Amino acid sequence: MQVLEWALLFPERVDAIAPIGVSARHSAWCIGLSEAQRQAIYADPRWRGGHYPAGDGPEAGLAVARQIAMCTYRSRASFEARFSRGAGESGGFAVEGWLRHHGRALVDRFDANTYVTLTRAMDTHDVGRGRGGWREALASVQVPALVVSIDTDLLYPPVEQQELADALPAARLATLSSPHGHDAFLIEGEATNALVSGFRAAIERGNRGDGREEETWVA
């Protein structure tokens, strides 16, 4: 989302962009998932309307919010391959232990108010605001763009990257084929690096792209 904004705000300073697994503005689906996470925080008695003392914040609610988010970052196939119905080390299912671990890990390094503010900022952001709409705004971006889609992304499905590629005048659409959902761009680091490196190499050779190129990388 920031990449698209930088290209619009500072066209004289941006030579190329590579938006990965993102959209021009959050869909109702994304907003709904974000709101479920915020409500988990609000339901914690220690939320106190956001006015909690340092060290006594809504840690339980924040942990649950993170667990919800972690589910949206992966896919059913990814969970089945990694966990299936396997048992966890401390009892219960392995996937439950994994979610609790990530919930605790976020609590140790993040603040609930920050989480609420960040998710709200992402939900309300729209590259088309004040620019005549998102299609019109993206049409003004003249730099080369590599739009990377992940074929199993539940959070930002491929149709949203197709919209970006169609709207950006000099875009190339690439698909990262992976079972891991949205987080595939992190998990499949070598594949992501190959796509971006190839894009940069093409720019250096003077190939700006014409918005009709498409490729698929199977991780």
mmCIF file of C-alpha atoms in Angstrom:
data_model
loop_
_atom_site.group_PDB
_atom_site.id
_atom_site.type_symbol
_atom_site.label_atom_id
_atom_site.label_comp_id
_atom_site.label_asym_id
_atom_site.label_seq_id
_atom_site.Cartn_x
_atom_site.Cartn_y
_atom_site.Cartn_z
ATOM 1 C CA MET A 1 0.000 0.000 0.000
ATOM 2 C CA GLN A 2 2.865 2.346 0.806
ATOM 3 C CA VAL A 3 4.570 1.472 -2.465
ATOM 4 C CA LEU A 4 1.561 2.682 -4.432
ATOM 5 C CA GLU A 5 1.380 5.858 -2.339
ATOM 6 C CA TRP A 6 5.077 6.629 -2.843
ATOM 7 C CA ALA A 7 4.650 6.398 -6.602
ATOM 8 C CA LEU A 8 1.757 8.869 -6.410
ATOM 9 C CA LEU A 9 3.245 11.263 -3.861
ATOM 10 C CA PHE A 10 6.837 11.331 -5.106
ATOM 11 C CA PRO A 11 6.852 10.471 -8.823
ATOM 12 C CA GLU A 12 10.131 12.317 -9.290
ATOM 13 C CA ARG A 13 11.854 10.092 -6.726
ATOM 14 C CA VAL A 14 10.433 6.685 -7.678
ATOM 15 C CA ASP A 15 11.893 4.818 -10.644
ATOM 16 C CA ALA A 16 9.887 1.581 -10.339
ATOM 17 C CA ILE A 17 7.527 -0.191 -7.947
ATOM 18 C CA ALA A 18 6.738 -3.791 -6.994
ATOM 19 C CA PRO A 19 3.454 -4.057 -5.070
ATOM 20 C CA ILE A 20 3.187 -7.616 -3.715
ATOM 21 C CA GLY A 21 -0.028 -9.256 -2.527
ATOM 22 C CA VAL A 22 -1.945 -6.003 -2.063
ATOM 23 C CA SER A 23 -4.812 -3.923 -3.418
ATOM 24 C CA ALA A 24 -5.530 -0.265 -4.110
ATOM 25 C CA ARG A 25 -7.924 -0.176 -1.150
ATOM 26 C CA HIS A 26 -9.245 -2.708 1.338
ATOM 27 C CA SER A 27 -12.230 -4.780 0.335
ATOM 28 C CA ALA A 28 -15.194 -5.380 2.646
ATOM 29 C CA TRP A 29 -13.636 -8.816 3.285
ATOM 30 C CA CYS A 30 -10.387 -7.277 4.549
ATOM 31 C CA ILE A 31 -12.231 -4.699 6.627
ATOM 32 C CA GLY A 32 -14.405 -7.387 8.199
ATOM 33 C CA LEU A 33 -11.369 -9.460 9.185
ATOM 34 C CA SER A 34 -9.675 -6.395 10.653
ATOM 35 C CA GLU A 35 -12.781 -5.483 12.636
ATOM 36 C CA ALA A 36 -12.993 -9.005 14.098
ATOM 37 C CA GLN A 37 -9.433 -8.540 15.353
ATOM 38 C CA ARG A 38 -10.209 -5.137 16.842
ATOM 39 C CA GLN A 39 -13.290 -6.497 18.557
ATOM 40 C CA ALA A 40 -11.157 -9.185 20.200
ATOM 41 C CA ILE A 41 -9.092 -6.391 21.727
ATOM 42 C CA TYR A 42 -12.129 -4.317 22.729
ATOM 43 C CA ALA A 43 -13.682 -7.353 24.468
ATOM 44 C CA ASP A 44 -10.721 -7.646 26.824
ATOM 45 C CA PRO A 45 -11.682 -5.934 30.132
ATOM 46 C CA ARG A 46 -8.195 -4.425 30.250
ATOM 47 C CA TRP A 47 -8.852 -2.443 27.077
ATOM 48 C CA ARG A 48 -10.504 0.312 29.124
ATOM 49 C CA GLY A 49 -11.441 2.253 26.022
ATOM 50 C CA GLY A 50 -7.783 2.384 25.057
ATOM 51 C CA HIS A 51 -6.766 4.225 28.237
ATOM 52 C CA TYR A 52 -4.820 1.472 29.986
ATOM 53 C CA PRO A 53 -1.654 1.959 32.045
ATOM 54 C CA ALA A 54 1.699 0.764 30.750
ATOM 55 C CA GLY A 55 2.217 -2.898 31.519
ATOM 56 C CA ASP A 56 -1.472 -3.610 32.118
ATOM 57 C CA GLY A 57 -2.979 -3.569 28.656
ATOM 58 C CA PRO A 58 -5.402 -5.976 26.937
ATOM 59 C CA GLU A 59 -2.846 -8.699 26.334
ATOM 60 C CA ALA A 60 -5.384 -11.514 25.998
ATOM 61 C CA GLY A 61 -7.393 -9.603 23.412
ATOM 62 C CA LEU A 62 -4.287 -8.646 21.470
ATOM 63 C CA ALA A 63 -3.142 -12.275 21.428
ATOM 64 C CA VAL A 64 -6.505 -13.403 20.026
ATOM 65 C CA ALA A 65 -6.380 -10.643 17.402
ATOM 66 C CA ARG A 66 -3.012 -11.941 16.280
ATOM 67 C CA GLN A 67 -4.321 -15.499 16.114
ATOM 68 C CA ILE A 68 -7.144 -14.392 13.828
ATOM 69 C CA ALA A 69 -4.660 -12.537 11.649
ATOM 70 C CA MET A 70 -2.330 -15.536 11.410
ATOM 71 C CA CYS A 71 -5.176 -17.617 9.983
ATOM 72 C CA THR A 72 -5.724 -15.031 7.237
ATOM 73 C CA TYR A 73 -2.017 -14.994 6.347
ATOM 74 C CA ARG A 74 -1.986 -18.696 5.439
ATOM 75 C CA SER A 75 -4.355 -21.081 3.637
ATOM 76 C CA ARG A 76 -6.249 -24.275 4.286
ATOM 77 C CA ALA A 77 -3.725 -26.275 2.245
ATOM 78 C CA SER A 78 -0.839 -24.762 4.199
ATOM 79 C CA PHE A 79 -2.421 -25.624 7.546
ATOM 80 C CA GLU A 80 -3.295 -29.138 6.443
ATOM 81 C CA ALA A 81 0.207 -29.822 5.173
ATOM 82 C CA ARG A 82 1.871 -28.478 8.303
ATOM 83 C CA PHE A 83 -0.545 -29.490 11.062
ATOM 84 C CA SER A 84 -3.445 -31.607 9.818
ATOM 85 C CA ARG A 85 -5.039 -32.918 13.044
ATOM 86 C CA GLY A 86 -1.711 -33.574 14.696
ATOM 87 C CA ALA A 87 -1.310 -33.330 18.457
ATOM 88 C CA GLY A 88 0.531 -30.462 20.078
ATOM 89 C CA GLU A 89 3.436 -30.828 22.486
ATOM 90 C CA SER A 90 1.313 -29.592 25.380
ATOM 91 C CA GLY A 91 -1.887 -31.376 24.390
ATOM 92 C CA GLY A 92 -4.679 -30.326 22.095
ATOM 93 C CA PHE A 93 -4.018 -29.793 18.411
ATOM 94 C CA ALA A 94 -0.666 -28.655 17.021
ATOM 95 C CA VAL A 95 -2.309 -25.746 15.191
ATOM 96 C CA GLU A 96 -3.706 -24.459 18.502
ATOM 97 C CA GLY A 97 -0.249 -24.378 20.050
ATOM 98 C CA TRP A 98 1.131 -22.577 16.995
ATOM 99 C CA LEU A 99 -1.558 -19.910 17.185
ATOM 100 C CA ARG A 100 -1.045 -19.400 20.922
ATOM 101 C CA HIS A 101 2.697 -19.059 20.369
ATOM 102 C CA HIS A 102 2.217 -16.317 17.783
ATOM 103 C CA GLY A 103 -0.319 -14.568 20.003
ATOM 104 C CA ARG A 104 2.139 -14.465 22.914
ATOM 105 C CA ALA A 105 5.000 -13.397 20.653
ATOM 106 C CA LEU A 106 3.100 -10.344 19.421
ATOM 107 C CA VAL A 107 2.081 -9.316 22.940
ATOM 108 C CA ASP A 108 5.763 -9.227 23.895
ATOM 109 C CA ARG A 109 6.618 -6.702 21.182
ATOM 110 C CA PHE A 110 3.452 -4.806 20.244
ATOM 111 C CA ASP A 111 0.888 -2.478 21.792
ATOM 112 C CA ALA A 112 -2.869 -2.922 21.475
ATOM 113 C CA ASN A 113 -3.570 0.726 20.642
ATOM 114 C CA THR A 114 -0.928 0.554 17.932
ATOM 115 C CA TYR A 115 -2.580 -2.579 16.532
ATOM 116 C CA VAL A 116 -5.989 -0.906 16.454
ATOM 117 C CA THR A 117 -4.571 2.238 14.843
ATOM 118 C CA LEU A 118 -2.593 0.316 12.224
ATOM 119 C CA THR A 119 -5.493 -1.898 11.151
ATOM 120 C CA ARG A 120 -7.824 1.097 11.027
ATOM 121 C CA ALA A 121 -5.328 3.045 8.908
ATOM 122 C CA MET A 122 -5.083 0.148 6.460
ATOM 123 C CA ASP A 123 -8.871 -0.208 6.285
ATOM 124 C CA THR A 124 -9.488 3.486 5.597
ATOM 125 C CA HIS A 125 -6.634 3.999 3.153
ATOM 126 C CA ASP A 126 -7.635 4.449 -0.500
ATOM 127 C CA VAL A 127 -5.178 5.545 -3.193
ATOM 128 C CA GLY A 128 -8.080 7.088 -5.084
ATOM 129 C CA ARG A 129 -9.176 9.449 -2.324
ATOM 130 C CA GLY A 130 -8.890 13.013 -3.588
ATOM 131 C CA ARG A 131 -7.525 11.731 -6.905
ATOM 132 C CA GLY A 132 -10.719 10.998 -8.807
ATOM 133 C CA GLY A 133 -10.922 7.336 -7.854
ATOM 134 C CA TRP A 134 -8.422 4.499 -7.604
ATOM 135 C CA ARG A 135 -8.384 3.672 -11.315
ATOM 136 C CA GLU A 136 -7.720 7.286 -12.246
ATOM 137 C CA ALA A 137 -5.018 7.567 -9.591
ATOM 138 C CA LEU A 138 -3.187 4.440 -10.737
ATOM 139 C CA ALA A 139 -3.446 5.505 -14.375
ATOM 140 C CA SER A 140 -1.223 8.470 -13.506
ATOM 141 C CA VAL A 141 1.637 6.232 -12.335
ATOM 142 C CA GLN A 142 4.062 6.131 -15.250
ATOM 143 C CA VAL A 143 6.932 4.133 -13.748
ATOM 144 C CA PRO A 144 7.409 0.388 -14.445
ATOM 145 C CA ALA A 145 5.515 -1.829 -12.021
ATOM 146 C CA LEU A 146 5.812 -5.480 -11.106
ATOM 147 C CA VAL A 147 2.514 -6.567 -9.568
ATOM 148 C CA VAL A 148 2.918 -9.867 -7.731
ATOM 149 C CA SER A 149 -0.116 -12.005 -7.004
ATOM 150 C CA ILE A 150 -0.226 -15.115 -4.803
ATOM 151 C CA ASP A 151 -2.640 -17.718 -6.124
ATOM 152 C CA THR A 152 -3.754 -18.901 -2.646
ATOM 153 C CA ASP A 153 -3.959 -15.478 -0.985
ATOM 154 C CA LEU A 154 -7.180 -15.299 1.056
ATOM 155 C CA LEU A 155 -6.570 -11.766 2.295
ATOM 156 C CA TYR A 156 -5.780 -10.070 -1.025
ATOM 157 C CA PRO A 157 -7.033 -12.499 -3.712
ATOM 158 C CA PRO A 158 -5.493 -12.494 -7.217
ATOM 159 C CA VAL A 159 -8.418 -10.569 -8.714
ATOM 160 C CA GLU A 160 -7.219 -7.505 -6.799
ATOM 161 C CA GLN A 161 -3.711 -7.668 -8.267
ATOM 162 C CA GLN A 162 -5.235 -8.126 -11.706
ATOM 163 C CA GLU A 163 -7.067 -4.856 -11.115
ATOM 164 C CA LEU A 164 -3.777 -3.151 -10.247
ATOM 165 C CA ALA A 165 -2.022 -4.531 -13.308
ATOM 166 C CA ASP A 166 -4.895 -3.432 -15.549
ATOM 167 C CA ALA A 167 -4.900 0.089 -14.102
ATOM 168 C CA LEU A 168 -1.148 0.744 -14.003
ATOM 169 C CA PRO A 169 0.046 1.820 -17.482
ATOM 170 C CA ALA A 170 3.444 0.064 -17.362
ATOM 171 C CA ALA A 171 2.699 -3.007 -15.284
ATOM 172 C CA ARG A 172 3.756 -6.617 -15.498
ATOM 173 C CA LEU A 173 1.676 -9.166 -13.574
ATOM 174 C CA ALA A 174 3.465 -12.119 -11.992
ATOM 175 C CA THR A 175 1.834 -14.932 -10.050
ATOM 176 C CA LEU A 176 3.569 -16.713 -7.213
ATOM 177 C CA SER A 177 2.071 -20.198 -7.082
ATOM 178 C CA SER A 178 2.321 -21.507 -3.537
ATOM 179 C CA PRO A 179 0.150 -23.350 -0.992
ATOM 180 C CA HIS A 180 1.055 -20.890 1.766
ATOM 181 C CA GLY A 181 -1.427 -18.062 1.199
ATOM 182 C CA HIS A 182 -0.602 -14.397 1.755
ATOM 183 C CA ASP A 183 2.625 -15.136 3.624
ATOM 184 C CA ALA A 184 4.011 -17.007 0.610
ATOM 185 C CA PHE A 185 6.005 -13.932 -0.393
ATOM 186 C CA LEU A 186 7.911 -14.346 2.881
ATOM 187 C CA ILE A 187 7.984 -18.143 3.092
ATOM 188 C CA GLU A 188 8.979 -18.522 -0.545
ATOM 189 C CA GLY A 189 11.715 -15.917 -0.266
ATOM 190 C CA GLU A 190 13.840 -17.265 -3.099
ATOM 191 C CA ALA A 191 10.924 -17.214 -5.519
ATOM 192 C CA THR A 192 9.978 -13.677 -4.515
ATOM 193 C CA ASN A 193 13.586 -12.566 -4.859
ATOM 194 C CA ALA A 194 13.811 -14.116 -8.326
ATOM 195 C CA LEU A 195 10.716 -12.231 -9.483
ATOM 196 C CA VAL A 196 11.922 -8.873 -8.156
ATOM 197 C CA SER A 197 15.505 -9.402 -9.335
ATOM 198 C CA GLY A 198 14.293 -10.308 -12.813
ATOM 199 C CA PHE A 199 12.110 -7.207 -12.874
ATOM 200 C CA ARG A 200 15.012 -4.968 -11.879
ATOM 201 C CA ALA A 201 17.256 -6.576 -14.476
ATOM 202 C CA ALA A 202 14.639 -5.952 -17.162
ATOM 203 C CA ILE A 203 14.455 -2.280 -16.163
ATOM 204 C CA GLU A 204 18.215 -1.956 -16.392
ATOM 205 C CA ARG A 205 18.037 -3.390 -19.911
ATOM 206 C CA GLY A 206 15.497 -0.719 -20.766
ATOM 207 C CA ASN A 207 12.418 -2.955 -20.859
ATOM 208 C CA ARG A 208 9.681 -0.971 -19.113
ATOM 209 C CA GLY A 209 6.878 -3.441 -19.827
ATOM 210 C CA ASP A 210 3.594 -2.637 -21.517
ATOM 211 C CA GLY A 211 1.019 -3.798 -18.976
ATOM 212 C CA ARG A 212 0.266 -7.000 -20.872
ATOM 213 C CA GLU A 213 3.121 -9.232 -19.743
ATOM 214 C CA GLU A 214 2.295 -12.060 -17.360
ATOM 215 C CA GLU A 215 4.324 -14.841 -15.782
ATOM 216 C CA THR A 216 3.858 -17.541 -13.172
ATOM 217 C CA TRP A 217 6.490 -18.723 -10.711
ATOM 218 C CA VAL A 218 5.790 -22.059 -9.080
ATOM 219 C CA ALA A 219 7.390 -22.204 -5.639
#
